XYZ file of C-alpha atoms in Angstrom:
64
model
C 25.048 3.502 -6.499
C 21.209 3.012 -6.208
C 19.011 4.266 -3.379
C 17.620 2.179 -1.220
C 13.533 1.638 -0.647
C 11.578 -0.120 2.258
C 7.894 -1.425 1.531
C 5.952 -1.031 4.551
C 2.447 -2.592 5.060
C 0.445 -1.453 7.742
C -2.591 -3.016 8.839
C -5.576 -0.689 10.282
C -8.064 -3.739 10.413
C -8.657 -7.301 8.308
C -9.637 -5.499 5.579
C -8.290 -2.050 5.603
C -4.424 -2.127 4.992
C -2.041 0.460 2.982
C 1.360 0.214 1.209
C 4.258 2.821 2.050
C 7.006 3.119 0.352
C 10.157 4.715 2.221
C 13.656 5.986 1.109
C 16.244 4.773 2.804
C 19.564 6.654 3.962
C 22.170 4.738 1.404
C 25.360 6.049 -0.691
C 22.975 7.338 -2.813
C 21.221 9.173 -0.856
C 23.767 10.148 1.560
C 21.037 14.190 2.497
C 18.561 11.571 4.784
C 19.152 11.207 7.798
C 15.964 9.141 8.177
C 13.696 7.682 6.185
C 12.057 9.748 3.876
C 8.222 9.000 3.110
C 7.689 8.819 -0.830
C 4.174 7.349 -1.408
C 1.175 5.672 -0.004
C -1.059 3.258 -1.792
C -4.441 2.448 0.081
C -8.275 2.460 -0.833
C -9.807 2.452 -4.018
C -6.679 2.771 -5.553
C -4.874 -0.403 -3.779
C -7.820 -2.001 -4.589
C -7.612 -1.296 -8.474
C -4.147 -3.185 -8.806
C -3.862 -5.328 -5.546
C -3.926 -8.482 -7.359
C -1.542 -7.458 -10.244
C 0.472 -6.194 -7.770
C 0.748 -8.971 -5.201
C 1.335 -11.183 -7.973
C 4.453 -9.212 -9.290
C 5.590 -9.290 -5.446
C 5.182 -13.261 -5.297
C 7.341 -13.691 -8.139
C 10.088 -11.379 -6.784
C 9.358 -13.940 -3.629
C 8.014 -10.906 -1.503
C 5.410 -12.103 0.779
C 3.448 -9.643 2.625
C-alpha cells in the first residue's frame, strides 16, 4: 500500500500560478477523511525549478 497524492495547479492570473500537492484518503492512509494539504510551491521558489520541473512532468506525460 502507497498513499495516494493529487497535484493541483491553480491559476491566480497569466502569470501568477502555484502548485499544491494533496493527500488523498487511500488504504494507506485510511485517518483522512479528506484531503489533506501537504505543500505549496509558488513565487520565487516555483520560479527557481519551474523548468526542471515541468520537464520531469512531460516525461511522466503530465501536462499541466
Amino acid at each position: 500500500m502507497t498513499p495516494q497524492y493529487e497535484l493541483r495547479m491553480i491559476v491566480e492570473s497569466t502569470s501568477v500560478w502555484r502548485l499544491e500537492i494533496w493527500q488523498l484518503r487511500s488504504p494507506a492512509t485510511p485517518r483522512l477523511k479528506t484531503p489533506e494539504h501537504v505543500a505549496t510551491l509558488h513565487g520565487s521558489g516555483l520560479r527557481m525549478v519551474e523548468n526542471r520541473l515541468l520537464k520531469r512532468l512531460a516525461r511522466e506525460k503530465i501536462v499541466l
